[in-house]
């Protein structure tokens, strides 16, 4: 094949994070890489050269070089990992630090090879390149790699073995031949997720443990937005520098005594992190200069990027590529900064004049405005944080990165996220599901649908139902807060109180009426009011208070406590507050209060536990706020105690056959509506049997079809306006003989002619399935959320009431069960009204198979199984419609890549 006949696959370019948290750029090889490839080969050790070519080749011939850099990107593919460098004269150039390539040797099979720079061996680059070259191979129809490896090359053998793919190997004539099946496995997905977690966590650790920070000022102090940002950072450093050494460069004005001024870039020295307060047209140049300082991250405080239009989008892309190529992560643009409260290593790289106090909450937000509000809220409530990150427009570093870091950070016990957009929902769900199983994760979103994208945020368009975002969060195991106020309410409880052991709530109130109101609110939140609940009149003496509180906190009396003290005439004395705080600390019982004049984490509600720990009871402005926050914490504790299930892996699935069918049908087309036989064949690959049916146009054809299928039969209109419309007479059931069938054919033809003006309507004859509950199972591929699966009961529940449950694959058996049980019409499946219970297990099996198919096939634009009749025994799929289109690249694909 002519190498220039295939366009350069720019979509294969990606920035990646290595095992040590540094970044690098991966892209297809180009003909102009010849000099860089020769330098790479000359720089390799004799051992590395021998492992790659089975000979100590130190320099490639011109012919070899030409063959290696000229590929067709189809049958001969090569990817290189590159970073910026300089030549002997100091001129910029790009250096190759790793190469992988494959050559197709048979249908669906290719030979693969790797060559990694000595300086990067052991840092995970080979594993990253394997992910990327395997993804490229699958796109080109390659399903199997073979590789010849010397037995001494244990590192490369380990890369193949540890990747999690199905693997075979044998030794022949002193060479190990390795065979790698490229179809993803549960283990290969788990391996990728684990490597991604470790790399991204270390990447964030490099930012959040920075000790020497460089402020890159705009060069003038002229009142511009950039100059004001630089001045704000300097003022904040003067107010509270923490343990950070702040260095400033390109700043003409005065600086505080705690700040080091660099006379020029040559005077900067090594730094860990940089704060960028320059105009966007100067940013790329400053980031290139930062490469020489060893900085692992850059926080972009200023704006003027994607929010300003197409030119700004291009500026942001250049900024990201430059930073990633130099091994740096980017926070922002329009970031409020990052800070930590680690004793002895508190980082101050933020615009915050008064940073929050130390605590156990890891807080992530996006816009600087949200950071200002949240910082003020933290101060007002007295709620401490372990670290706080404002990602601004989230061009690179996102909440996903911080969740990876906080999972391993012992200081952080509660994670709070305020999200204005979610750029990669599938990755978010995957990471949050894992994190929320060990630490509470509380999430508030700026919108309830995920459909509104603030200026500057790059988010794929979505066609998903508006409530899918809520389903995503529920499936992820996070606590959903409706706004930032509730986010902080829930955080107060989680940060200072133990997780509840049950949902029985003991109520202590300052009046009987108030106790009744609190009880009503508690029941609304799914709590059960304990009989130990009581009230204390305003004139209660100290002995009465102690006796009532002790009874409320007696062993087994309740699981959680809500104490409300709102005196009407007499001033609040504080005796109830002190008694409740002491009992909560003594018993470890989860407690919240609403007491006049108290808010946040007041000293009045502090006490010491028997083991010496300081315990604080959170105070809320209203009883309703206290109960809602407590209810969410109780629900979270219960969900953590429940089995989360295992990812469904149905038997009898032939994903390879499905892949071949889809690629064959789509060849040369932009989109394709599958015929019934094609759709049935695709379903068969996943073990879903389509109930036999026959399309007819005449009564004679209908009778012949019924004779073949077996009587009795169902006769249905195939016209879109009448399909499934029992109410309009578009379906005739239990047709027992030829005479009745001929009559029904005539009636349906007349109906189609009258209502739809169809002259020769098509009908469908189908053998009668066992009677049961008719359901609808659908899947769709969304540009943002990826594959979506939905379920509902056919008829008015779906068509009029939108009573539909949604899930995002991959799904566990628990997720599948929840899809069925959470729709409001679900009781019809469980014996409602004296009818026999339906075979829910069979229904869940169909849903599981559809979920796996949707996850496997991004080309499956839409699928509808309607109806799926669930009988007392078994589920029958009576009709299918499906549409294919060429697959787009999923945001959370089978290769690790950074935004940009």
Short mmCIF file of C-alpha atoms in Angstrom, two decimals, residues 491-695:
data_model
loop_
_atom_site.label_atom_id
_atom_site.label_comp_id
_atom_site.label_asym_id
_atom_site.label_seq_id
_atom_site.Cartn_x
_atom_site.Cartn_y
_atom_site.Cartn_z
CA UNK A 491 -19.76 17.43 54.77
CA UNK A 492 -20.18 18.73 58.35
CA UNK A 493 -21.75 15.48 59.45
CA UNK A 494 -19.31 13.22 57.63
CA UNK A 495 -16.22 15.13 58.77
CA UNK A 496 -17.06 15.12 62.48
CA UNK A 497 -19.46 12.27 63.13
CA UNK A 498 -19.16 8.49 62.63
CA UNK A 499 -21.20 6.77 59.94
CA UNK A 500 -24.57 5.64 61.34
CA UNK A 501 -25.28 1.98 62.01
CA UNK A 502 -29.00 2.21 61.22
CA UNK A 503 -31.91 4.50 60.42
CA UNK A 504 -33.73 4.75 63.78
CA UNK A 505 -33.63 8.39 64.79
CA UNK A 506 -34.01 9.63 68.36
CA UNK A 507 -35.41 13.17 68.53
CA UNK A 508 -34.85 15.59 71.37
CA UNK A 509 -36.74 18.87 71.04
CA UNK A 510 -37.57 21.87 73.20
CA UNK A 511 -41.33 21.41 72.69
CA UNK A 512 -43.77 18.68 71.76
CA UNK A 513 -44.89 20.58 68.65
CA UNK A 514 -41.31 20.98 67.47
CA UNK A 515 -40.64 17.28 68.09
CA UNK A 516 -43.63 16.40 65.91
CA UNK A 517 -42.40 18.62 63.08
CA UNK A 518 -38.91 17.12 63.24
CA UNK A 519 -40.42 13.62 63.25
CA UNK A 520 -42.39 14.42 60.10
CA UNK A 521 -39.23 15.68 58.38
CA UNK A 522 -37.33 12.56 59.48
CA UNK A 523 -39.95 10.20 58.07
CA UNK A 524 -39.82 12.12 54.78
CA UNK A 525 -36.08 11.35 54.63
CA UNK A 526 -36.62 7.63 55.14
CA UNK A 527 -35.78 7.60 58.85
CA UNK A 528 -37.73 5.71 61.51
CA UNK A 529 -38.57 7.69 64.64
CA UNK A 530 -37.43 5.81 67.76
CA UNK A 531 -39.65 5.47 70.83
CA UNK A 532 -36.84 6.96 72.90
CA UNK A 533 -37.60 10.37 71.35
CA UNK A 534 -38.59 13.01 73.91
CA UNK A 535 -38.87 16.73 74.50
CA UNK A 536 -37.59 19.07 77.16
CA UNK A 537 -39.62 22.10 78.19
CA UNK A 538 -37.78 25.44 78.49
CA UNK A 539 -37.80 25.29 82.30
CA UNK A 540 -36.17 21.82 82.48
CA UNK A 541 -33.56 21.59 85.18
CA UNK A 542 -30.07 20.16 84.78
CA UNK A 543 -31.11 16.81 86.30
CA UNK A 544 -34.07 16.49 83.88
CA UNK A 545 -31.79 17.29 80.95
CA UNK A 546 -29.21 14.69 82.01
CA UNK A 547 -31.89 12.02 82.57
CA UNK A 548 -33.59 12.66 79.22
CA UNK A 549 -30.33 12.78 77.26
CA UNK A 550 -29.04 9.60 78.93
CA UNK A 551 -32.25 7.79 78.01
CA UNK A 552 -31.98 8.97 74.42
CA UNK A 553 -28.38 7.75 74.17
CA UNK A 554 -28.96 4.49 76.04
CA UNK A 555 -27.62 1.35 74.31
CA UNK A 556 -30.04 0.26 71.59
CA UNK A 557 -32.33 3.28 72.04
CA UNK A 558 -31.69 4.62 68.54
CA UNK A 559 -29.05 4.80 65.82
CA UNK A 560 -28.84 8.55 65.22
CA UNK A 561 -29.95 11.64 67.12
CA UNK A 562 -31.44 14.98 66.13
CA UNK A 563 -31.47 17.57 68.91
CA UNK A 564 -33.42 20.81 68.42
CA UNK A 565 -33.42 23.61 70.98
CA UNK A 566 -35.33 26.74 69.94
CA UNK A 567 -36.58 28.55 73.07
CA UNK A 568 -39.33 31.08 72.49
CA UNK A 569 -39.12 33.37 75.55
CA UNK A 570 -36.32 32.25 77.83
CA UNK A 571 -32.76 32.54 76.45
CA UNK A 572 -30.95 29.34 75.53
CA UNK A 573 -28.66 28.32 78.40
CA UNK A 574 -26.35 25.91 76.58
CA UNK A 575 -26.99 23.08 79.05
CA UNK A 576 -28.75 20.94 76.44
CA UNK A 577 -25.96 21.58 73.92
CA UNK A 578 -23.26 20.51 76.36
CA UNK A 579 -25.19 17.42 77.44
CA UNK A 580 -25.83 16.32 73.86
CA UNK A 581 -22.22 16.92 72.79
CA UNK A 582 -20.91 14.96 75.78
CA UNK A 583 -23.29 12.04 75.13
CA UNK A 584 -22.47 11.97 71.42
CA UNK A 585 -18.74 11.85 72.16
CA UNK A 586 -19.19 9.23 74.87
CA UNK A 587 -21.37 6.85 72.81
CA UNK A 588 -20.13 7.48 69.28
CA UNK A 589 -23.72 7.93 68.16
CA UNK A 590 -24.17 10.05 65.03
CA UNK A 591 -25.69 13.36 66.13
CA UNK A 592 -26.82 16.60 64.54
CA UNK A 593 -28.38 19.63 66.18
CA UNK A 594 -30.30 22.77 65.36
CA UNK A 595 -29.99 25.21 68.23
CA UNK A 596 -30.71 28.89 68.18
CA UNK A 597 -27.55 30.92 67.64
CA UNK A 598 -25.32 27.95 66.71
CA UNK A 599 -24.07 27.20 63.21
CA UNK A 600 -21.30 25.08 61.76
CA UNK A 601 -18.84 23.55 64.21
CA UNK A 602 -19.10 25.73 67.35
CA UNK A 603 -16.96 25.18 70.44
CA UNK A 604 -20.12 24.82 72.52
CA UNK A 605 -20.75 21.48 70.79
CA UNK A 606 -17.24 20.11 71.29
CA UNK A 607 -16.46 17.25 73.66
CA UNK A 608 -13.80 14.62 74.27
CA UNK A 609 -14.37 10.94 73.49
CA UNK A 610 -13.21 8.22 75.93
CA UNK A 611 -10.16 7.56 73.73
CA UNK A 612 -9.13 11.22 73.92
CA UNK A 613 -10.36 12.24 70.46
CA UNK A 614 -11.92 15.67 70.06
CA UNK A 615 -15.51 15.32 68.79
CA UNK A 616 -17.70 18.11 67.46
CA UNK A 617 -21.41 17.94 66.75
CA UNK A 618 -22.46 19.90 63.64
CA UNK A 619 -25.08 22.63 64.09
CA UNK A 620 -27.59 23.65 61.42
CA UNK A 621 -29.61 26.81 60.95
CA UNK A 622 -32.90 24.91 60.63
CA UNK A 623 -34.10 21.51 61.83
CA UNK A 624 -35.01 20.62 58.24
CA UNK A 625 -31.41 21.16 57.09
CA UNK A 626 -30.17 18.97 59.93
CA UNK A 627 -32.59 16.15 59.13
CA UNK A 628 -31.93 16.25 55.38
CA UNK A 629 -28.15 16.09 55.89
CA UNK A 630 -28.54 13.26 58.42
CA UNK A 631 -30.88 11.38 56.09
CA UNK A 632 -28.37 11.48 53.25
CA UNK A 633 -25.58 10.23 55.54
CA UNK A 634 -27.78 7.39 56.82
CA UNK A 635 -28.68 6.41 53.25
CA UNK A 636 -25.00 6.44 52.27
CA UNK A 637 -24.01 4.29 55.24
CA UNK A 638 -26.69 1.75 54.33
CA UNK A 639 -25.61 1.66 50.68
CA UNK A 640 -21.97 1.09 51.68
CA UNK A 641 -23.03 -1.86 53.77
CA UNK A 642 -24.92 -3.39 50.85
CA UNK A 643 -23.37 -5.69 48.30
CA UNK A 644 -22.42 -3.68 45.21
CA UNK A 645 -22.42 -6.77 43.05
CA UNK A 646 -20.13 -7.89 40.28
CA UNK A 647 -20.04 -6.79 36.67
CA UNK A 648 -22.34 -8.92 34.57
CA UNK A 649 -20.62 -11.42 32.26
CA UNK A 650 -23.40 -13.41 30.55
CA UNK A 651 -22.52 -16.79 29.09
CA UNK A 652 -22.89 -17.60 25.43
CA UNK A 653 -21.62 -14.21 24.20
CA UNK A 654 -19.69 -14.15 20.92
CA UNK A 655 -18.33 -10.60 20.81
CA UNK A 656 -15.93 -11.38 17.96
CA UNK A 657 -18.73 -12.52 15.70
CA UNK A 658 -20.73 -9.40 16.59
CA UNK A 659 -17.72 -7.22 15.77
CA UNK A 660 -17.31 -8.88 12.35
CA UNK A 661 -21.00 -8.48 11.56
CA UNK A 662 -21.09 -4.81 12.51
CA UNK A 663 -17.92 -3.93 10.61
CA UNK A 664 -19.17 -5.82 7.55
CA UNK A 665 -22.60 -4.18 7.56
CA UNK A 666 -21.15 -0.69 8.07
CA UNK A 667 -18.49 -0.97 5.36
CA UNK A 668 -18.87 2.02 3.06
CA UNK A 669 -21.96 3.45 4.80
CA UNK A 670 -22.53 6.37 7.15
CA UNK A 671 -25.50 4.78 8.93
CA UNK A 672 -27.63 1.68 8.61
CA UNK A 673 -31.04 0.66 9.92
CA UNK A 674 -30.80 -3.09 10.44
CA UNK A 675 -33.42 -5.38 9.03
CA UNK A 676 -35.18 -7.73 11.41
CA UNK A 677 -33.04 -10.69 10.33
CA UNK A 678 -29.81 -8.70 10.73
CA UNK A 679 -30.87 -7.39 14.15
CA UNK A 680 -31.84 -10.91 15.20
CA UNK A 681 -28.44 -12.20 14.12
CA UNK A 682 -26.72 -9.49 16.17
CA UNK A 683 -28.86 -10.30 19.22
CA UNK A 684 -27.98 -13.95 18.80
CA UNK A 685 -24.31 -13.06 19.28
CA UNK A 686 -25.24 -12.01 22.81
CA UNK A 687 -27.54 -14.90 23.58
CA UNK A 688 -30.81 -13.01 23.08
CA UNK A 689 -33.36 -14.99 21.05
CA UNK A 690 -35.76 -13.03 18.88
CA UNK A 691 -39.23 -14.60 18.74
CA UNK A 692 -39.84 -15.84 15.14
CA UNK A 693 -42.00 -13.64 12.92
CA UNK A 694 -42.80 -13.28 9.24
CA UNK A 695 -43.60 -10.17 7.20
#
